XYZ file of C-alpha atoms in Angstrom:
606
model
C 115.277 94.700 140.627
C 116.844 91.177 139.389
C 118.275 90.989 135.639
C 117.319 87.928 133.822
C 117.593 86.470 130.033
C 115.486 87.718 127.746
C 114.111 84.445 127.439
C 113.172 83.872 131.237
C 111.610 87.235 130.887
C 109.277 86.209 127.674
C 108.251 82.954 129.908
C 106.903 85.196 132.529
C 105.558 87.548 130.582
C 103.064 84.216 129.423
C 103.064 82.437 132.738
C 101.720 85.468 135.103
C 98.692 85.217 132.492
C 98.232 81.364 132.547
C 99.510 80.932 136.277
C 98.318 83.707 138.315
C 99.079 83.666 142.164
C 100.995 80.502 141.755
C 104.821 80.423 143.357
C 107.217 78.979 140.543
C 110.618 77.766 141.463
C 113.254 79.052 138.973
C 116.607 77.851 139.416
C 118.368 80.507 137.552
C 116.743 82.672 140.446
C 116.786 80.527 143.097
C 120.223 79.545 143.331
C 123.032 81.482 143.858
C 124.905 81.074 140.475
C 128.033 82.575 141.494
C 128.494 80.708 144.964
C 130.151 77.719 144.165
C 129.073 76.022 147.530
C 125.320 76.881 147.377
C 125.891 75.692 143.744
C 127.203 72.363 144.651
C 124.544 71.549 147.386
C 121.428 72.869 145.425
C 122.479 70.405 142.672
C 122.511 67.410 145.408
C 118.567 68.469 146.252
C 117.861 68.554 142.320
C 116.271 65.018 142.456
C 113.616 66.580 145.379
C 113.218 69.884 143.731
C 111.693 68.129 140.825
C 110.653 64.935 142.127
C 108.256 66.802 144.391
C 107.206 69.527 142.333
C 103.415 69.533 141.798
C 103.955 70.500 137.971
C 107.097 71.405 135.674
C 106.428 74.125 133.561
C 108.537 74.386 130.120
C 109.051 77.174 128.217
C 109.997 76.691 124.516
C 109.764 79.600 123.567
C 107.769 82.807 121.739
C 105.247 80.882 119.054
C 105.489 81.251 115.879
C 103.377 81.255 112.818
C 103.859 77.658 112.419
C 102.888 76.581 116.151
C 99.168 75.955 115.484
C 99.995 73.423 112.660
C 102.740 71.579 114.348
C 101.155 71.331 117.753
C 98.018 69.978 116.148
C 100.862 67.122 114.182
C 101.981 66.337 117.910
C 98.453 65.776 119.083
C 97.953 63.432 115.944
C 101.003 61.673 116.498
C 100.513 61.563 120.086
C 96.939 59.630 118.886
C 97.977 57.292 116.851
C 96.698 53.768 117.502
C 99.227 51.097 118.743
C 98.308 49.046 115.576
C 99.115 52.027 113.285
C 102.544 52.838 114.834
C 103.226 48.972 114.138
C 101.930 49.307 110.667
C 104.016 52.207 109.907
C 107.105 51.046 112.032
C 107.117 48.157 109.515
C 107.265 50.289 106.018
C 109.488 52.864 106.882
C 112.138 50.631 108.594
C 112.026 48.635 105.596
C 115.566 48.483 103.290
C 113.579 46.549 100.690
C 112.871 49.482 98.160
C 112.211 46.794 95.343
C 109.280 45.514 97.385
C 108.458 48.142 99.332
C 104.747 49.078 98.953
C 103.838 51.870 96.546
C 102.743 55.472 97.234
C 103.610 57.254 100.487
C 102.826 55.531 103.538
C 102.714 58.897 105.983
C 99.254 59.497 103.539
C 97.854 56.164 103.548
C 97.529 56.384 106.983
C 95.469 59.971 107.004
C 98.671 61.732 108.077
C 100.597 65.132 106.473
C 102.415 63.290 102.988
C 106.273 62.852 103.333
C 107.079 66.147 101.561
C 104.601 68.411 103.497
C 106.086 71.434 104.597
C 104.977 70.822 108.685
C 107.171 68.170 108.898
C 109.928 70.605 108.690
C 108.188 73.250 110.979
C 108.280 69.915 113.338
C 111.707 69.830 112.622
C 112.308 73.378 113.452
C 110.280 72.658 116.765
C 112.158 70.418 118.009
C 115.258 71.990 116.922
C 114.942 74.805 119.434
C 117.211 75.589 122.098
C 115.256 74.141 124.969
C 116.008 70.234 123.710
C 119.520 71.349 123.272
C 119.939 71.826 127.416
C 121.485 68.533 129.457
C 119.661 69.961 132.394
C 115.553 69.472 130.969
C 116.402 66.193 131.447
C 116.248 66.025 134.886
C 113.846 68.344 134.916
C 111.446 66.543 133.015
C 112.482 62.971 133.765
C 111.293 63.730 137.550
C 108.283 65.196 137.592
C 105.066 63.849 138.364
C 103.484 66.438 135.713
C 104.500 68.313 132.865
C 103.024 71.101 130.581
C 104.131 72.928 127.422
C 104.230 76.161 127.018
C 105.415 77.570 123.317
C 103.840 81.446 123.646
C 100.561 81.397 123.951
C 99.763 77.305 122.903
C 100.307 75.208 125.835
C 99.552 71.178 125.831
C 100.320 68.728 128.262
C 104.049 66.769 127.873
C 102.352 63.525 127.520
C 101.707 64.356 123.853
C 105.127 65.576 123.354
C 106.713 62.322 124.834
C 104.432 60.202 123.104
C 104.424 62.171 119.669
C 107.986 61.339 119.938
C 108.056 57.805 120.710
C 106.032 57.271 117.571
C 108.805 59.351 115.662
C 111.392 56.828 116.943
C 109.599 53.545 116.504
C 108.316 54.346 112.953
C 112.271 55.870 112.624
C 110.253 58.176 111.423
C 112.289 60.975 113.059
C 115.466 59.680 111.345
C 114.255 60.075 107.947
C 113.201 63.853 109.109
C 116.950 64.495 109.951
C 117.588 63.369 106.372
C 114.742 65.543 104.749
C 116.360 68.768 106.734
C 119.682 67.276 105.130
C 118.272 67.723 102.093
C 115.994 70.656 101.937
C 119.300 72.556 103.862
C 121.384 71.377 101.727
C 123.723 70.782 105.059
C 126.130 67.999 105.694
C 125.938 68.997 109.076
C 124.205 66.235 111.294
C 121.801 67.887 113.970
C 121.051 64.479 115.416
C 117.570 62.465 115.035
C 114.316 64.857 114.666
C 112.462 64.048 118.852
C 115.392 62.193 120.325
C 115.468 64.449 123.269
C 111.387 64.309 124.496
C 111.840 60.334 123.669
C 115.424 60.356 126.064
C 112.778 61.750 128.926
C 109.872 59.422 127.647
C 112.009 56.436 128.737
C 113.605 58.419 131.724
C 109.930 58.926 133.181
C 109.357 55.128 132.903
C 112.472 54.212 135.146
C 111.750 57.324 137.475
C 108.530 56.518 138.498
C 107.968 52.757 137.508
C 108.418 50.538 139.924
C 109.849 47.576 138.531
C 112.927 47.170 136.358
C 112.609 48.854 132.558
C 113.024 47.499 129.147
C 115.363 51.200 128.635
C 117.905 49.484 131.008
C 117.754 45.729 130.116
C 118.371 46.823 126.032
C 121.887 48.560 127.159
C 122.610 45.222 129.656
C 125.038 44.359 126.956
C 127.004 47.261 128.599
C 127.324 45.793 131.811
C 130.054 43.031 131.724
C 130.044 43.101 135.713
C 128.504 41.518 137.990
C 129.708 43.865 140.967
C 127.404 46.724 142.979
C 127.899 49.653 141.460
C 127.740 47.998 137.485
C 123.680 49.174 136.928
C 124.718 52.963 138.142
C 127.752 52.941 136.263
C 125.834 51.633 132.637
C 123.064 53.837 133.704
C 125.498 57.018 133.497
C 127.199 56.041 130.953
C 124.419 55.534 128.869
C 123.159 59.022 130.051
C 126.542 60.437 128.904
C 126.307 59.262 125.157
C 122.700 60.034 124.958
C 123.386 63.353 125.542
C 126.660 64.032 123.312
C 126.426 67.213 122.066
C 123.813 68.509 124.394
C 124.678 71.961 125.498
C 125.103 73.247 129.196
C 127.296 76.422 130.679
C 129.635 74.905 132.538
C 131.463 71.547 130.951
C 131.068 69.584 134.392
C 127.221 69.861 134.225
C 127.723 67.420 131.521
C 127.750 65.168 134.372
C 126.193 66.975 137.133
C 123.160 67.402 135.355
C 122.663 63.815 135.347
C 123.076 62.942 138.800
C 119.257 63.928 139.831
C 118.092 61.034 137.600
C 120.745 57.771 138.409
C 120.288 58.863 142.091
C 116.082 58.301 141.811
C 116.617 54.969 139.311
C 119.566 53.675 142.360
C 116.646 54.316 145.064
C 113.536 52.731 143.326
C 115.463 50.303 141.914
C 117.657 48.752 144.630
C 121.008 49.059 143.666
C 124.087 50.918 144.676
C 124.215 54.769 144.174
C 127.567 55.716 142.716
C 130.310 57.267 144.997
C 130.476 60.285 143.318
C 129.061 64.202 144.024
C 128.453 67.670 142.415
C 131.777 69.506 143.645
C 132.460 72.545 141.306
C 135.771 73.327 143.313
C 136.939 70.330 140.940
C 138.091 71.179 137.116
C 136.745 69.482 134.142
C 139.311 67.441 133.330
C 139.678 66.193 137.005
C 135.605 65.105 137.202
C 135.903 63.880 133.675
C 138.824 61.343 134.015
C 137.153 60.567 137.569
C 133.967 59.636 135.916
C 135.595 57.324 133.121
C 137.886 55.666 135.353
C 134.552 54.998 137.550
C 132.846 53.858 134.578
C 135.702 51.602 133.249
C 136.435 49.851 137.010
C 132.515 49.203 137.655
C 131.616 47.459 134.410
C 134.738 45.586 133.746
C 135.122 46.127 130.296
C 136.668 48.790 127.591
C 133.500 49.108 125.034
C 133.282 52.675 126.521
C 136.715 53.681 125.068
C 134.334 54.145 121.760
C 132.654 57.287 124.078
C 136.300 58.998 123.061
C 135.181 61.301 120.274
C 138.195 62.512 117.882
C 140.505 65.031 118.335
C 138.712 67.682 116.294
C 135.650 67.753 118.330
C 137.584 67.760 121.479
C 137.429 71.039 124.126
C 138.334 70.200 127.049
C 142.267 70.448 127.336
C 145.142 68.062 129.469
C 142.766 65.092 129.332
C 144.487 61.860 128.647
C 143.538 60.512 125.317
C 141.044 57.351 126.806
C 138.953 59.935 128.484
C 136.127 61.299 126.457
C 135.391 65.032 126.486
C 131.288 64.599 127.562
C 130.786 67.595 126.496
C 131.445 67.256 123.037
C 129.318 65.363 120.179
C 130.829 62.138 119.245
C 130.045 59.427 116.078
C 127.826 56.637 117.300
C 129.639 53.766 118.569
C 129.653 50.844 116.218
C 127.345 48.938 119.278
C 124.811 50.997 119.655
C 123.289 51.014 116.307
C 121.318 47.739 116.942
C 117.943 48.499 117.863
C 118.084 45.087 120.451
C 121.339 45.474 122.366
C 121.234 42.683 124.798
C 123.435 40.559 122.956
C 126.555 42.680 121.270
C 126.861 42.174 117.348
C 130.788 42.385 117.532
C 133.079 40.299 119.790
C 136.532 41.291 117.935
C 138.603 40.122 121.027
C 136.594 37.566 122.217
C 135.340 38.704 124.590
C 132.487 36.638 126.844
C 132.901 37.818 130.255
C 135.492 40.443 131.296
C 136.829 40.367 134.865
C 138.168 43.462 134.522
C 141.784 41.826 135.288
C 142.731 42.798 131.107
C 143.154 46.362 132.470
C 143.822 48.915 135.422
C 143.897 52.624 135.585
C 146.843 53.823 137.218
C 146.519 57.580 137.674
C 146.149 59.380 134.153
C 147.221 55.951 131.962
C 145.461 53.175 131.240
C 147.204 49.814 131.028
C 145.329 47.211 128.882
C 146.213 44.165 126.849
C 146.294 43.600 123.482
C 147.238 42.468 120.273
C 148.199 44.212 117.346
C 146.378 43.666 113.815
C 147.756 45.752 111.447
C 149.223 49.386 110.246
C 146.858 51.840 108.075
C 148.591 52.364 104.684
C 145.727 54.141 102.793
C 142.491 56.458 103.830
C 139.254 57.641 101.591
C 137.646 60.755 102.032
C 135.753 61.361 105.093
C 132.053 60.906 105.013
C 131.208 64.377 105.643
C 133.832 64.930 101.966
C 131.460 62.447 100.148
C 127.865 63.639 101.162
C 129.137 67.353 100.334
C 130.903 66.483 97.252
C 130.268 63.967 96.066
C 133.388 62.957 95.663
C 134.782 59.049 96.268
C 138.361 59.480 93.747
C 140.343 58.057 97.217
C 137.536 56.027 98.154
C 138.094 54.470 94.793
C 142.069 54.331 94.647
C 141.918 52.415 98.061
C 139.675 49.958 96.586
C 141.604 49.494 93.168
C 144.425 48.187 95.899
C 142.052 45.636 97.328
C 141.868 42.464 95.235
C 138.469 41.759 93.129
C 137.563 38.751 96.099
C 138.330 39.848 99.658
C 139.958 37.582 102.329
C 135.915 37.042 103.067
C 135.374 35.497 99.784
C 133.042 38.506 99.185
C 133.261 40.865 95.861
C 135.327 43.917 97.244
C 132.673 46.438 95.793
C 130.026 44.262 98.226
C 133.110 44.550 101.067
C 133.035 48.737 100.070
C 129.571 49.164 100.906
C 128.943 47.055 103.758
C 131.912 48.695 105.476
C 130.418 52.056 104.826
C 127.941 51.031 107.082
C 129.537 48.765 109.513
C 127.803 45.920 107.577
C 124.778 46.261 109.743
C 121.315 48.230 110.169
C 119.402 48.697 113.459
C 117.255 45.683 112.761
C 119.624 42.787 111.060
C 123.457 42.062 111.541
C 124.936 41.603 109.227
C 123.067 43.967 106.154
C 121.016 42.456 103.857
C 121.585 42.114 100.813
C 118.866 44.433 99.106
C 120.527 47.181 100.517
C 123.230 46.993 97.564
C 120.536 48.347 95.171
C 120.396 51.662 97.636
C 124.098 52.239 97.790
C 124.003 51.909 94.258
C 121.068 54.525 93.987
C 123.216 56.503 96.792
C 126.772 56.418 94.679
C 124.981 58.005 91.745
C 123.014 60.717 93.810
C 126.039 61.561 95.120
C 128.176 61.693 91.528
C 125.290 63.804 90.018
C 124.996 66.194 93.019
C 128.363 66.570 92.256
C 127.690 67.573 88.537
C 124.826 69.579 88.776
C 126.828 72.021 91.198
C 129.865 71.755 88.187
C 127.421 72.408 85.655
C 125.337 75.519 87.269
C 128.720 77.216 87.891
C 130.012 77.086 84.411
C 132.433 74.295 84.648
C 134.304 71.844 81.977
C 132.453 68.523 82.969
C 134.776 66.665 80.633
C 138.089 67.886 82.566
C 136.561 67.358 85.921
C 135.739 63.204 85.154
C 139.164 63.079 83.174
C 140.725 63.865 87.017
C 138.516 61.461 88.711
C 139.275 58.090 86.523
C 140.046 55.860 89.529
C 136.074 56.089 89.927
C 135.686 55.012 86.384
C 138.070 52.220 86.497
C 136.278 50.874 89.301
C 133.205 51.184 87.949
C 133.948 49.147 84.608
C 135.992 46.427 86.678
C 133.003 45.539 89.108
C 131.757 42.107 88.388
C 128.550 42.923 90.535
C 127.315 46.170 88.361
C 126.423 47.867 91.399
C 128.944 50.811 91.300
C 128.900 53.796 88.774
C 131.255 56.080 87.650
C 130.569 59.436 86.126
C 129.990 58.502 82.521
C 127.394 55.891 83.532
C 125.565 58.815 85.653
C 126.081 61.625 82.652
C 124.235 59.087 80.402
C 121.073 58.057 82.867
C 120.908 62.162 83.423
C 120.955 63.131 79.882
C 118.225 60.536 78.779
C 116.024 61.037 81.908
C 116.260 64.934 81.667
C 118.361 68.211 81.227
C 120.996 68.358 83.290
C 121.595 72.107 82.168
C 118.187 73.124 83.601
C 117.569 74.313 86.877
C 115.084 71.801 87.362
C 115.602 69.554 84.811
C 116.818 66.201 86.476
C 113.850 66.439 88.878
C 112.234 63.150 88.506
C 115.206 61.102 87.961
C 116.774 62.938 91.144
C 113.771 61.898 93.396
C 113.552 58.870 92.024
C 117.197 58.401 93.451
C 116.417 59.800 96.477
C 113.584 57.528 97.418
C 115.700 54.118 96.480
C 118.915 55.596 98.491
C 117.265 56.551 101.264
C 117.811 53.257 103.295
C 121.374 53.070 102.467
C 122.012 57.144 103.129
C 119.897 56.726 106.693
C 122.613 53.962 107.646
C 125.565 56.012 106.306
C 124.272 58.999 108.037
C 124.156 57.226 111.607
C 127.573 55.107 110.885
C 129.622 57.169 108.923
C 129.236 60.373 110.935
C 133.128 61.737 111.770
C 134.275 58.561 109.720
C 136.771 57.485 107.175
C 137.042 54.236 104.826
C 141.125 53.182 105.590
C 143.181 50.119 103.783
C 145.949 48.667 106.128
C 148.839 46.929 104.518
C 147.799 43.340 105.207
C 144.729 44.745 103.032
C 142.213 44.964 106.084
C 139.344 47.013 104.758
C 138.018 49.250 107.344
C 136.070 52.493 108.800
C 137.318 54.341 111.162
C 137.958 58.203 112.866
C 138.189 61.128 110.580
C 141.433 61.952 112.474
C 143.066 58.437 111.425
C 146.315 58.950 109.755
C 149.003 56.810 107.464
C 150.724 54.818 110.026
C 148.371 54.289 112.875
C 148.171 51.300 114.217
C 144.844 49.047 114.631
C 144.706 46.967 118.143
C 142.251 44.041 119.105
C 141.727 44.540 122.892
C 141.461 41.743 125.299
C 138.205 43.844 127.223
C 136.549 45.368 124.159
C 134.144 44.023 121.469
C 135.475 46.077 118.584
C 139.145 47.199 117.693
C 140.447 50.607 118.252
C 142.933 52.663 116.131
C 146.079 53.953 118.224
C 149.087 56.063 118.015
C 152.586 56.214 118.976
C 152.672 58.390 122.101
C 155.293 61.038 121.430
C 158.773 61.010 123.579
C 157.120 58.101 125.687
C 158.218 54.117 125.905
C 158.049 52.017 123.388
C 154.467 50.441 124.245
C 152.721 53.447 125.034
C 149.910 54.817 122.739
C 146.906 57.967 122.087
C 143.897 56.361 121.509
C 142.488 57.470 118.235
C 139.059 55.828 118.464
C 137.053 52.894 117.683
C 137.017 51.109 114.261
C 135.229 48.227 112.031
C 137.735 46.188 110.426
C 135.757 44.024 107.985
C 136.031 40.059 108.531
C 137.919 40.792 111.846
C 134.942 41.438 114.272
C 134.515 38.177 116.008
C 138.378 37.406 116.852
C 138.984 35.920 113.126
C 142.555 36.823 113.213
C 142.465 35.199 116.602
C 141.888 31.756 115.543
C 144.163 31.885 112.562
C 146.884 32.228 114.954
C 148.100 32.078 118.335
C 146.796 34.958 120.421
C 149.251 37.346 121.981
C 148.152 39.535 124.230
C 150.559 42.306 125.024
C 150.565 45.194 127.607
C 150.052 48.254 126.613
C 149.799 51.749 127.853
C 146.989 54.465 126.412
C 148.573 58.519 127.707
């Protein structure tokens, strides 16, 4: 008699129908949980396991009464003609909504409209626990064959992978994570709808390809090293923030979990495997730091600091601040949002070729130079505050401070929104300038969400805008007439519906949704765990949600983007936390640099 999960239990329940007289390899059977040893070993032999499987089976799960319709959407997906996809990849990454093309462009192309309910039963799909687990990446990544199993539909991977890839290039699967945003009526960010089958999609291609692939070359702007190990390190590392947030039982198969895959990529492609191994006798903290410092020394440069999620989301205790807990879900780093990343957007400490001489780890601290910018003075609500609430009254106080032209030249209400979003989108750097008509469209959205929850629970609309003027007065003093304030919303409500109904701003309210849309999908993927700050140099800027009054912002010599930091407590006088990465707007390619003479200082991150 062996006890397994209920889950394990269901699959075989299916599988001795389907796979009769066939021996299965389970690893939650096969090896020895509790021996740490056999543990450590049977991960070393993961790559063979799978590499030389004849078929992975995977298990999603008991179906459901929406499996039928959503595995027949993968199979359409999955069939889409290349000339389709590049149709569709072209409307919906579009942040033109004033030219945009009319009607919805899911129909037009003989597919479920953007409101039908099985995009959500997608959604749920791929929302199940089995794309949540760091280890089906290996799994899947390595095998010669794959087949779905979700009850009693089964279908071959291929159509999952590919079903995905079209959800990614049409971005497609972004606008999905905003739809279950809506429709929830969460602010919590579950990550983008198919990013795990897509992860394994372009994990398959390096596995088994035999040439060099396109998924490594776009993250080459990791590797600022020239030296052996560089590929394996921006291989893992690039593993490691693909998979934020991904769940596993033990921390340290964060990493271990991962080693199956850069192992197989090191052999086919040529280059040095990294001198690390599975070793569970080790604790997290010890294979974290281990892995970072690896990471760090290989590629010569500090752009991975931005890995170091903040405090909040932390776990994993006695870690010094530089070393990210890999384990945990971090905000995007301000890099990675460009869909091309061979040549990095940002080059705030001018940066062109680091030897890695700007820094050296020394135990638990890293030394690194630097030069100091400026000290925040003011901070807006957190991004997570103004998609729930609505709510922008600090937003708006920080930006009555700012004067009506930036140092940039630029209107500050222009400076406001393309800070929001790091003044970029995954296809142009810096943000074009249609997308002020969506944050526009967004701002009011967001100010009559805010309402209609006030008005359904009985409250006094008047005293609620009479406490929130600093929106108001920012609203009447903006030169551009992009911005709103609440009296400007009340009015377009009241003369496009009832705002006292239940359903009575329905139009106008889609309506807003369609023309914010490219500006919210931005601020989604941005300003995740972020905060608008002032400094008191007035430095507009986004940064951590855990930035406080009084940190400092740093330009460092080996990084393309500044990083907040603060004072380490009862340490010397140059030693600093790291409290993550930030935009500073009109400072990300070294602009306070060349106004005056560079001094680089060392300091040391505890």
């Amino acid at each position: 008699m062996y006890e397994v999960t209920k889950n394990l239990y269901d699959a075989l329940l299916q599988l001795q129908l389907s796979c009769a007289g066939t021996y299965i390899w389970i690893d939650a059977v096969c090896i020895w949980q509790a021996n740490v040893q056999e543990r450590s070993s049977q991960v070393e032999l993961m790559d063979d396991i799978y590499g030389n499987a004849a078929k992975v089976l995977i298990w999603l799960g008991v179906s459901d009464a929406e499996t039928s319709s959503v595995t027949g959407l993968i199979s359409l997906l999955a069939s889409m003609p290349e000339e389709t996809v590049q149709h569709l990849e072209k409307q919906m990454r579009s942040v033109d909504i004033e030219n945009s093309e009319e009607g919805d462009p899911l129909e037009k192309l003989g597919l479920p409209g953007y409101w039908s309910p099985v995009w959500l039963s997608l959604v749920s799909l791929f929302r199940r626990s089995y794309f949540q687990r760091v280890w089906v990446l290996q799994e899947n990544a390595l095998a010669k064959e794959a087949h779905v199993y979700c009850g009693v539909t089964s279908f071959p991977a291929q159509n999952l992978w590919d079903a995905s890839m079209f959800l990614v290039r049409s971005d497609l699967g972004g606008d999905l994570r905003e739809l279950d945003r809506i429709v929830s009526s969460t602010t919590v960010d579950k990550g983008f709808v198919g990013m795990t089958s897509f992860i394994i999609f372009f994990l398959q291609l390096i596995c088994h390809a035999s040439s060099r692939s396109t998924f490594l070359d776009q993250f080459s702007f990791l590797n600022r090293s020239r030296n052996a190990p560089s590929d394996a390190a921006t291989l893992l590392a690039t593993l490691l923030f693909l998979t934020r947030g991904f769940k596993a039982t033990d921390p340290r198969d964060h990493i271990f979990a991962l080693f199956g895959i850069v192992k197989r990529v090191a052999k086919i492609k040529g280059f040095q495997s990294l001198p690390i191994f599975a070793d569970y006798t080790n604790t997290t903290s010890e294979i974290f730091c281990h892995v970072m410092k690896l990471i760090l020394e290989s590629t010569g440069w500090l752009a991975f600091l931005a890995f170091v999620p903040h405090r909040s989301m932390q776990s994993i205790a006695n870690m010094p601040s530089w070393v990210p807990d890999f384990s945990a879900r971090s905000q995007i780093p301000l890099m990675w949002l460009a869909e091309s990343k061979e040549v990095p957007r940002f080059n705030a400490g001018k940066v062109h070729h680091s030897t890695g001489s700007e820094f050296k780890v020394d135990r638990h601290q890293l030394h690194l130079q630097a030069q100091h910018l400026d000290v925040v003075s003011d901070l807006g609500e957190t991004a997570s505050q103004i998609s729930e609430n609505g709510v922008f009254e600090d937003v708006a106080k920080l930006m009555l401070k700012c004067p009506a032209k930036y140092a940039t030249g630029q209107d500050r209400i222009e400076v406001l929104w393309r800070t929001l979003i790091s003044n970029q989108t995954p296809l142009e750097y810096p943000a074009p300038e249609c997308l002020a008509q969506s944050f526009s469209a967004w701002v009011k959205f967001s100010l009559m969400k805010a309402l209609n929850s006030l008005i359904m629970q009985g409250g006094d609309v008047g005293a609620y805008v009479g406490a929130r003027l600093s929106i108001e007065f920012l609203a009447q003093a903006d030169q551009t007439q992009i911005l709103s304030g609440y009296q400007q919303v009340i009015a377009e409500v009241t003369e496009n519906g009832d705002p006292t109904a239940a359903d009575g701003t329905a139009v106008y309210r889609s309506m807003l949704q369609r023309r914010m849309l490219p500006f919210a999908k931005i601020f989604s993927k941005v300003g995740g765990g972020r905060r608008l700050f002032g400094t008191e140099s007035g430095w507009l800027g986004l940064g951590p949600e855990s930035l406080q009054v009084g940190d400092s912002v740093w330009i460092l010599a080996a990084a393309p983007t500044p990083f907040a930091l603060r004072k380490a407590v009862d340490a010397p006088a140059n030693a600093y936390e790291l409290v993550g990465e930030v935009y500073v707007h009109g400072a990300m390619h070294g602009e306070p640099l060349e106004r005056r003479e560079p001094q680089w200082d060392w300091i040391v991150l505890h």
